[in-house]
PDB file of C-alpha atoms in Angstrom:
ATOM      1  CA  ILE A 195      -8.349 -11.118  -3.844  1.00  0.00           C
ATOM      2  CA  LEU A 196      -4.563 -11.180  -4.095  1.00  0.00           C
ATOM      3  CA  GLY A 197      -2.054  -9.794  -6.522  1.00  0.00           C
ATOM      4  CA  ALA A 198      -0.835 -12.769  -8.580  1.00  0.00           C
ATOM      5  CA  ARG A 199       2.811 -13.481  -9.369  1.00  0.00           C
ATOM      6  CA  ILE A 200       2.055 -14.318 -12.966  1.00  0.00           C
ATOM      7  CA  LYS A 201       5.725 -14.769 -13.926  1.00  0.00           C
ATOM      8  CA  SER A 202       5.991 -17.503 -11.277  1.00  0.00           C
ATOM      9  CA  GLU A 203       3.035 -19.509 -12.567  1.00  0.00           C
ATOM     10  CA  SER A 204       3.432 -22.920 -14.227  1.00  0.00           C
ATOM     11  CA  ASN A 205       4.644 -22.969 -17.829  1.00  0.00           C
ATOM     12  CA  GLU A 206       1.138 -23.981 -18.932  1.00  0.00           C
ATOM     13  CA  VAL A 207      -0.469 -20.940 -17.270  1.00  0.00           C
ATOM     14  CA  LYS A 208       2.288 -18.606 -18.470  1.00  0.00           C
ATOM     15  CA  ASP A 209       1.763 -19.797 -22.042  1.00  0.00           C
ATOM     16  CA  LYS A 210      -1.971 -19.089 -21.725  1.00  0.00           C
ATOM     17  CA  ILE A 211      -1.251 -15.580 -20.431  1.00  0.00           C
ATOM     18  CA  LEU A 212       1.232 -14.726 -23.184  1.00  0.00           C
ATOM     19  CA  ASN A 213      -1.192 -16.004 -25.839  1.00  0.00           C
ATOM     20  CA  LEU A 214      -4.049 -13.762 -24.667  1.00  0.00           C
ATOM     21  CA  ASP A 215      -5.158 -11.069 -27.110  1.00  0.00           C
ATOM     22  CA  PHE A 216      -5.111  -7.678 -25.395  1.00  0.00           C
ATOM     23  CA  GLY A 217      -5.758  -5.785 -28.617  1.00  0.00           C
ATOM     24  CA  LYS A 218      -9.401  -4.973 -27.840  1.00  0.00           C
ATOM     25  CA  GLU A 219     -10.087  -6.648 -24.507  1.00  0.00           C
ATOM     26  CA  LYS A 220      -7.697  -5.421 -21.777  1.00  0.00           C
ATOM     27  CA  LYS A 221      -8.746  -8.010 -19.195  1.00  0.00           C
ATOM     28  CA  HIS A 222      -9.079 -11.784 -19.384  1.00  0.00           C
ATOM     29  CA  LEU A 223     -10.133 -14.548 -17.007  1.00  0.00           C
ATOM     30  CA  ILE A 224      -8.253 -17.839 -16.633  1.00  0.00           C
ATOM     31  CA  GLU A 225      -9.607 -20.699 -14.510  1.00  0.00           C
ATOM     32  CA  LYS A 226      -6.775 -22.162 -12.447  1.00  0.00           C
ATOM     33  CA  ASP A 227      -7.033 -24.982  -9.865  1.00  0.00           C
ATOM     34  CA  GLY A 228     -10.506 -23.882  -8.798  1.00  0.00           C
ATOM     35  CA  LEU A 229      -9.404 -20.243  -8.597  1.00  0.00           C
ATOM     36  CA  LYS A 230      -9.950 -17.276 -10.879  1.00  0.00           C
ATOM     37  CA  LEU A 231      -6.878 -15.613 -12.359  1.00  0.00           C
ATOM     38  CA  VAL A 232      -7.689 -12.238 -13.878  1.00  0.00           C
ATOM     39  CA  VAL A 233      -4.974 -10.805 -16.145  1.00  0.00           C
ATOM     40  CA  THR A 234      -5.091  -7.187 -17.284  1.00  0.00           C
ATOM     41  CA  HIS A 235      -2.950  -5.076 -19.592  1.00  0.00           C
ATOM     42  CA  SER A 236      -2.241  -1.366 -19.268  1.00  0.00           C
ATOM     43  CA  GLU A 237      -0.282   0.798 -21.704  1.00  0.00           C
ATOM     44  CA  ASP A 238       0.801   3.076 -18.851  1.00  0.00           C
ATOM     45  CA  ARG A 239       2.066   0.078 -16.897  1.00  0.00           C
ATOM     46  CA  ALA A 240       3.840  -1.208 -20.020  1.00  0.00           C
ATOM     47  CA  LYS A 241       5.618   2.138 -20.446  1.00  0.00           C
ATOM     48  CA  LYS A 242       6.673   2.066 -16.803  1.00  0.00           C
ATOM     49  CA  ASP A 243       7.933  -1.529 -17.116  1.00  0.00           C
ATOM     50  CA  ARG A 244       9.972  -0.632 -20.212  1.00  0.00           C
ATOM     51  CA  TYR A 245      11.388   2.487 -18.601  1.00  0.00           C
ATOM     52  CA  ASN A 246      12.431   0.627 -15.439  1.00  0.00           C
ATOM     53  CA  ARG A 247      14.014  -2.219 -17.421  1.00  0.00           C
ATOM     54  CA  GLU A 248      15.958   0.154 -19.691  1.00  0.00           C
ATOM     55  CA  LYS A 249      17.153   2.070 -16.661  1.00  0.00           C
ATOM     56  CA  GLY A 250      18.226  -1.158 -14.950  1.00  0.00           C
ATOM     57  CA  LEU A 251      19.991  -2.421 -18.074  1.00  0.00           C
ATOM     58  CA  ALA A 252      21.839   0.867 -18.500  1.00  0.00           C
ATOM     59  CA  ARG A 253      23.093   0.518 -14.936  1.00  0.00           C
ATOM     60  CA  LEU A 254      24.204  -3.074 -15.615  1.00  0.00           C
ATOM     61  CA  GLU A 255      26.050  -2.051 -18.783  1.00  0.00           C
ATOM     62  CA  LYS A 256      27.828   0.676 -16.871  1.00  0.00           C
ATOM     63  CA  LEU A 257      28.881  -1.737 -14.127  1.00  0.00           C
ATOM     64  CA  LEU A 258      30.012  -4.318 -16.713  1.00  0.00           C
ATOM     65  CA  LYS A 259      32.254  -1.768 -18.426  1.00  0.00           C
ATOM     66  CA  SER A 260      33.741  -0.727 -15.099  1.00  0.00           C
ATOM     67  CA  GLY A 261      34.486  -4.364 -14.219  1.00  0.00           C
ATOM     68  CA  LYS A 262      32.633  -4.142 -10.896  1.00  0.00           C
ATOM     69  CA  LEU A 263      30.415  -7.182 -11.565  1.00  0.00           C
ATOM     70  CA  THR A 264      31.604 -10.688 -10.691  1.00  0.00           C
ATOM     71  CA  LYS A 265      30.130 -14.213 -10.736  1.00  0.00           C
ATOM     72  CA  SER A 266      28.475 -13.483  -7.383  1.00  0.00           C
ATOM     73  CA  SER A 267      26.440 -10.791  -9.125  1.00  0.00           C
ATOM     74  CA  ILE A 268      24.433 -13.424 -11.021  1.00  0.00           C
ATOM     75  CA  ASN A 269      21.238 -13.663  -8.958  1.00  0.00           C
ATOM     76  CA  ASN A 270      17.580 -12.712  -9.080  1.00  0.00           C
ATOM     77  CA  LYS A 271      18.021  -9.360  -7.352  1.00  0.00           C
ATOM     78  CA  GLY A 272      16.504  -6.633  -9.488  1.00  0.00           C
ATOM     79  CA  TYR A 273      17.851  -6.541 -13.021  1.00  0.00           C
ATOM     80  CA  ASN A 274      20.806  -8.812 -12.196  1.00  0.00           C
ATOM     81  CA  LYS A 275      18.494 -11.571 -13.495  1.00  0.00           C
ATOM     82  CA  PHE A 276      19.504 -10.449 -16.999  1.00  0.00           C
ATOM     83  CA  LEU A 277      23.152 -11.367 -16.446  1.00  0.00           C
ATOM     84  CA  LYS A 278      24.822 -14.503 -17.787  1.00  0.00           C
ATOM     85  CA  MET A 279      28.366 -15.912 -17.783  1.00  0.00           C
ATOM     86  CA  GLU A 280      30.408 -16.078 -20.938  1.00  0.00           C
ATOM     87  CA  GLY A 281      33.326 -18.436 -20.602  1.00  0.00           C
ATOM     88  CA  GLU A 282      34.562 -18.734 -17.038  1.00  0.00           C
ATOM     89  CA  VAL A 283      34.864 -15.176 -15.832  1.00  0.00           C
ATOM     90  CA  THR A 284      33.197 -12.873 -18.369  1.00  0.00           C
ATOM     91  CA  LEU A 285      29.736 -11.485 -17.634  1.00  0.00           C
ATOM     92  CA  ALA A 286      27.306 -10.182 -20.230  1.00  0.00           C
ATOM     93  CA  VAL A 287      23.661  -9.173 -20.524  1.00  0.00           C
ATOM     94  CA  ASP A 288      21.489 -12.109 -21.607  1.00  0.00           C
ATOM     95  CA  SER A 289      19.459 -10.680 -24.516  1.00  0.00           C
ATOM     96  CA  GLU A 290      17.131 -13.725 -24.552  1.00  0.00           C
ATOM     97  CA  LYS A 291      16.039 -13.012 -20.980  1.00  0.00           C
ATOM     98  CA  VAL A 292      15.482  -9.366 -21.853  1.00  0.00           C
ATOM     99  CA  THR A 293      13.325 -10.334 -24.849  1.00  0.00           C
ATOM    100  CA  LEU A 294      11.298 -12.742 -22.704  1.00  0.00           C
ATOM    101  CA  ASP A 295      10.807 -10.109 -20.026  1.00  0.00           C
ATOM    102  CA  GLN A 296       9.498  -7.632 -22.614  1.00  0.00           C
ATOM    103  CA  LYS A 297       6.530  -9.930 -23.299  1.00  0.00           C
ATOM    104  CA  TRP A 298       5.237  -9.263 -19.779  1.00  0.00           C
ATOM    105  CA  ASP A 299       5.238  -5.479 -20.076  1.00  0.00           C
ATOM    106  CA  GLY A 300       1.952  -3.999 -18.891  1.00  0.00           C
ATOM    107  CA  LEU A 301       0.544  -7.281 -17.550  1.00  0.00           C
ATOM    108  CA  LYS A 302      -0.800  -7.704 -14.034  1.00  0.00           C
ATOM    109  CA  GLY A 303      -2.638 -10.618 -12.443  1.00  0.00           C
ATOM    110  CA  TYR A 304      -5.249 -10.942  -9.687  1.00  0.00           C
ATOM    111  CA  LEU A 305      -5.983 -14.280  -8.023  1.00  0.00           C
ATOM    112  CA  THR A 306      -9.204 -14.973  -6.131  1.00  0.00           C
ATOM    113  CA  ASN A 307     -11.527 -17.729  -4.950  1.00  0.00           C
ATOM    114  CA  SER A 308     -14.559 -15.413  -5.023  1.00  0.00           C
ATOM    115  CA  THR A 309     -17.584 -15.730  -7.292  1.00  0.00           C
ATOM    116  CA  MET A 310     -17.434 -12.069  -8.314  1.00  0.00           C
ATOM    117  CA  THR A 311     -17.294 -10.949 -11.916  1.00  0.00           C
ATOM    118  CA  VAL A 312     -14.047  -9.711 -13.469  1.00  0.00           C
ATOM    119  CA  GLU A 313     -15.159  -6.086 -13.066  1.00  0.00           C
ATOM    120  CA  GLU A 314     -16.074  -6.643  -9.396  1.00  0.00           C
ATOM    121  CA  ILE A 315     -12.719  -8.329  -8.732  1.00  0.00           C
ATOM    122  CA  LEU A 316     -10.790  -5.402 -10.220  1.00  0.00           C
ATOM    123  CA  GLN A 317     -12.973  -2.819  -8.457  1.00  0.00           C
ATOM    124  CA  ASN A 318     -12.541  -4.480  -5.073  1.00  0.00           C
ATOM    125  CA  TYR A 319      -8.789  -4.861  -5.523  1.00  0.00           C
ATOM    126  CA  ARG A 320      -8.531  -1.110  -6.086  1.00  0.00           C
ATOM    127  CA  HIS A 321      -9.768  -0.692  -2.498  1.00  0.00           C
ATOM    128  CA  LEU A 322      -6.789  -2.664  -1.179  1.00  0.00           C
ATOM    129  CA  TRP A 323      -4.880   0.518  -0.304  1.00  0.00           C
ATOM    130  CA  GLN A 324      -7.651   1.442   2.144  1.00  0.00           C
ATOM    131  CA  ILE A 325      -7.309  -1.912   3.901  1.00  0.00           C
ATOM    132  CA  GLU A 326      -3.525  -1.540   4.038  1.00  0.00           C
ATOM    133  CA  LYS A 327      -3.913   1.984   5.402  1.00  0.00           C
ATOM    134  CA  ALA A 328      -6.313   0.711   8.085  1.00  0.00           C
ATOM    135  CA  PHE A 329      -3.727  -1.834   9.260  1.00  0.00           C
ATOM    136  CA  ARG A 330      -0.981   0.805   9.156  1.00  0.00           C
ATOM    137  CA  VAL A 331      -3.021   3.274  11.224  1.00  0.00           C
ATOM    138  CA  ALA A 332      -4.030   0.559  13.700  1.00  0.00           C
ATOM    139  CA  LYS A 333      -0.382  -0.401  14.242  1.00  0.00           C
ATOM    140  CA  SER A 334       1.245   3.036  14.231  1.00  0.00           C
ATOM    141  CA  GLU A 335      -1.293   5.617  15.398  1.00  0.00           C
ATOM    142  CA  LEU A 336      -3.606   3.455  17.511  1.00  0.00           C
ATOM    143  CA  LYS A 337      -0.958   1.063  18.890  1.00  0.00           C
ATOM    144  CA  ILE A 338      -2.890  -2.167  18.452  1.00  0.00           C
ATOM    145  CA  ARG A 339       0.396  -3.990  19.012  1.00  0.00           C
ATOM    146  CA  PRO A 340       2.027  -5.166  21.157  1.00  0.00           C
ATOM    147  CA  ILE A 341      -0.769  -6.785  23.181  1.00  0.00           C
ATOM    148  CA  PHE A 342       0.199  -7.406  26.804  1.00  0.00           C
ATOM    149  CA  HIS A 343      -2.863  -9.518  27.624  1.00  0.00           C
ATOM    150  CA  PHE A 344      -3.218 -13.283  27.956  1.00  0.00           C
ATOM    151  CA  LYS A 345      -6.895 -13.916  28.616  1.00  0.00           C
ATOM    152  CA  ARG A 346      -9.131 -14.166  25.560  1.00  0.00           C
ATOM    153  CA  GLU A 347     -11.697 -11.640  26.813  1.00  0.00           C
ATOM    154  CA  ARG A 348      -8.986  -9.057  27.545  1.00  0.00           C
ATOM    155  CA  ILE A 349      -7.436  -9.517  24.091  1.00  0.00           C
ATOM    156  CA  GLU A 350     -10.866  -9.175  22.477  1.00  0.00           C
ATOM    157  CA  ALA A 351     -11.559  -6.050  24.568  1.00  0.00           C
ATOM    158  CA  HIS A 352      -8.221  -4.546  23.479  1.00  0.00           C
ATOM    159  CA  ILE A 353      -8.991  -5.156  19.799  1.00  0.00           C
ATOM    160  CA  CYS A 354     -12.560  -3.874  20.232  1.00  0.00           C
ATOM    161  CA  LEU A 355     -11.292  -0.623  21.767  1.00  0.00           C
ATOM    162  CA  ASN A 356      -8.780  -0.285  18.954  1.00  0.00           C
ATOM    163  CA  PHE A 357     -11.490  -0.813  16.358  1.00  0.00           C
ATOM    164  CA  THR A 358     -13.641   1.818  18.080  1.00  0.00           C
ATOM    165  CA  ALA A 359     -10.686   4.218  18.061  1.00  0.00           C
ATOM    166  CA  TYR A 360     -10.216   3.560  14.347  1.00  0.00           C
ATOM    167  CA  LYS A 361     -13.897   4.388  13.757  1.00  0.00           C
ATOM    168  CA  VAL A 362     -13.333   7.739  15.526  1.00  0.00           C
ATOM    169  CA  TYR A 363     -10.185   8.243  13.418  1.00  0.00           C
ATOM    170  CA  LYS A 364     -12.153   7.650  10.198  1.00  0.00           C
ATOM    171  CA  GLU A 365     -14.889  10.048  11.337  1.00  0.00           C
ATOM    172  CA  LEU A 366     -12.217  12.680  11.997  1.00  0.00           C
ATOM    173  CA  ASP A 367     -10.811  12.029   8.512  1.00  0.00           C
ATOM    174  CA  ARG A 368     -14.297  12.372   7.004  1.00  0.00           C
ATOM    175  CA  GLN A 369     -14.982  15.659   8.774  1.00  0.00           C
ATOM    176  CA  LEU A 370     -11.626  17.121   7.752  1.00  0.00           C
ATOM    177  CA  LYS A 371     -12.374  16.324   4.104  1.00  0.00           C
ATOM    178  CA  GLU A 372     -15.894  17.704   4.448  1.00  0.00           C
ATOM    179  CA  LYS A 373     -14.499  20.938   5.876  1.00  0.00           C
ATOM    180  CA  LYS A 374     -11.848  20.984   3.097  1.00  0.00           C
ATOM    181  CA  SER A 375      -9.076  21.232   5.668  1.00  0.00           C
ATOM    182  CA  ASP A 376      -5.407  20.690   4.822  1.00  0.00           C
ATOM    183  CA  PHE A 377      -4.881  18.989   8.183  1.00  0.00           C
ATOM    184  CA  THR A 378      -4.425  15.218   8.296  1.00  0.00           C
ATOM    185  CA  PRO A 379      -5.983  13.182  11.128  1.00  0.00           C
ATOM    186  CA  GLU A 380      -2.481  12.459  12.434  1.00  0.00           C
ATOM    187  CA  LYS A 381      -1.661  16.181  12.596  1.00  0.00           C
ATOM    188  CA  VAL A 382      -4.925  17.006  14.365  1.00  0.00           C
ATOM    189  CA  ILE A 383      -4.280  14.286  16.954  1.00  0.00           C
ATOM    190  CA  GLU A 384      -0.756  15.642  17.485  1.00  0.00           C
ATOM    191  CA  ILE A 385      -2.087  19.183  18.008  1.00  0.00           C
ATOM    192  CA  ILE A 386      -4.970  18.372  20.348  1.00  0.00           C
ATOM    193  CA  GLN A 387      -2.721  16.255  22.575  1.00  0.00           C
ATOM    194  CA  ASN A 388      -1.249  19.572  23.752  1.00  0.00           C
ATOM    195  CA  ILE A 389      -4.573  21.309  24.420  1.00  0.00           C
ATOM    196  CA  TYR A 390      -5.452  21.349  28.115  1.00  0.00           C
ATOM    197  CA  GLU A 391      -8.391  22.515  30.174  1.00  0.00           C
ATOM    198  CA  ILE A 392      -7.832  24.113  33.564  1.00  0.00           C
ATOM    199  CA  THR A 393     -10.370  24.147  36.384  1.00  0.00           C
ATOM    200  CA  VAL A 394     -10.449  26.959  38.958  1.00  0.00           C
ATOM    201  CA  VAL A 395     -12.564  26.996  42.101  1.00  0.00           C
ATOM    202  CA  THR A 396     -13.204  30.545  43.330  1.00  0.00           C
ATOM    203  CA  PRO A 397     -13.491  31.513  47.016  1.00  0.00           C
ATOM    204  CA  LYS A 398     -17.267  31.521  46.462  1.00  0.00           C
ATOM    205  CA  HIS A 399     -16.980  27.860  45.349  1.00  0.00           C
ATOM    206  CA  GLU A 400     -17.736  28.672  41.746  1.00  0.00           C
ATOM    207  CA  VAL A 401     -16.150  26.262  39.318  1.00  0.00           C
ATOM    208  CA  LEU A 402     -14.620  27.888  36.246  1.00  0.00           C
ATOM    209  CA  ARG A 403     -13.208  25.928  33.346  1.00  0.00           C
ATOM    210  CA  LYS A 404     -11.003  27.292  30.606  1.00  0.00           C
ATOM    211  CA  THR A 405      -9.621  25.526  27.530  1.00  0.00           C
ATOM    212  CA  MET A 406      -6.066  26.718  26.971  1.00  0.00           C
ATOM    213  CA  ILE A 407      -5.526  27.613  23.314  1.00  0.00           C
ATOM    214  CA  LEU A 408      -1.898  28.692  23.076  1.00  0.00           C
ATOM    215  CA  THR A 409      -0.785  28.282  19.467  1.00  0.00           C
ATOM    216  CA  GLU A 410      -2.047  29.318  16.057  1.00  0.00           C
ATOM    217  CA  GLU A 411      -2.552  25.673  15.044  1.00  0.00           C
ATOM    218  CA  GLN A 412      -4.621  25.024  18.159  1.00  0.00           C
ATOM    219  CA  LYS A 413      -6.757  28.067  17.296  1.00  0.00           C
ATOM    220  CA  MET A 414      -7.293  26.707  13.783  1.00  0.00           C
ATOM    221  CA  ILE A 415      -8.440  23.345  15.179  1.00  0.00           C
ATOM    222  CA  GLN A 416     -10.770  25.166  17.596  1.00  0.00           C
ATOM    223  CA  ASP A 417     -12.291  27.133  14.707  1.00  0.00           C
ATOM    224  CA  LEU A 418     -12.738  23.935  12.684  1.00  0.00           C
ATOM    225  CA  PHE A 419     -14.586  21.988  15.364  1.00  0.00           C
ATOM    226  CA  GLY A 420     -16.003  24.782  17.533  1.00  0.00           C
ATOM    227  CA  PHE A 421     -14.929  23.729  21.008  1.00  0.00           C
TER     228      PHE A 421
END
């Protein structure tokens, strides 16, 4: 399930989208080249789209009055797409493009090859942030990359260990939420990396072990997990 670039679709598909009735039904399904294109409308998203466009246009108007915009400014970067040339050197805001852009306010598309229902597609897409977070944690906290192995079994072992570490990370996250702690998993990992255990062997050959808790944060982690 991918976010669809509905404004970049063919003219035929774009016409279908703009002719959809979102008065009562806020989500519609369009069959497209063997794929499902789900299009939804949200009033909150529409308000945000309008606000961002008005803010961008105000900035363009300000730059136009100051004379800071030139022919090189006509591109598809941000709200520069609303610019047009008048004559040879004069720039102005293209009101037709603005009007066309307004028709897309609040619309969002989802493209998939799955057999799920519209509701299932939308529900699963809402979990995307968890997948993105998993990749982010694997790359930053768990250092899945770079991989300095060449043999297949070593690469697979590296990824397996990383996956196992991520499972431990998620269990830590679950326990912190269960204990209603303000600590994040990243903060806990940072704190416990500086907790050490010392081992002392007495003259009578007794082995004594002591966990060194030196800071207030370390004490809080100790109280949370009871070690």
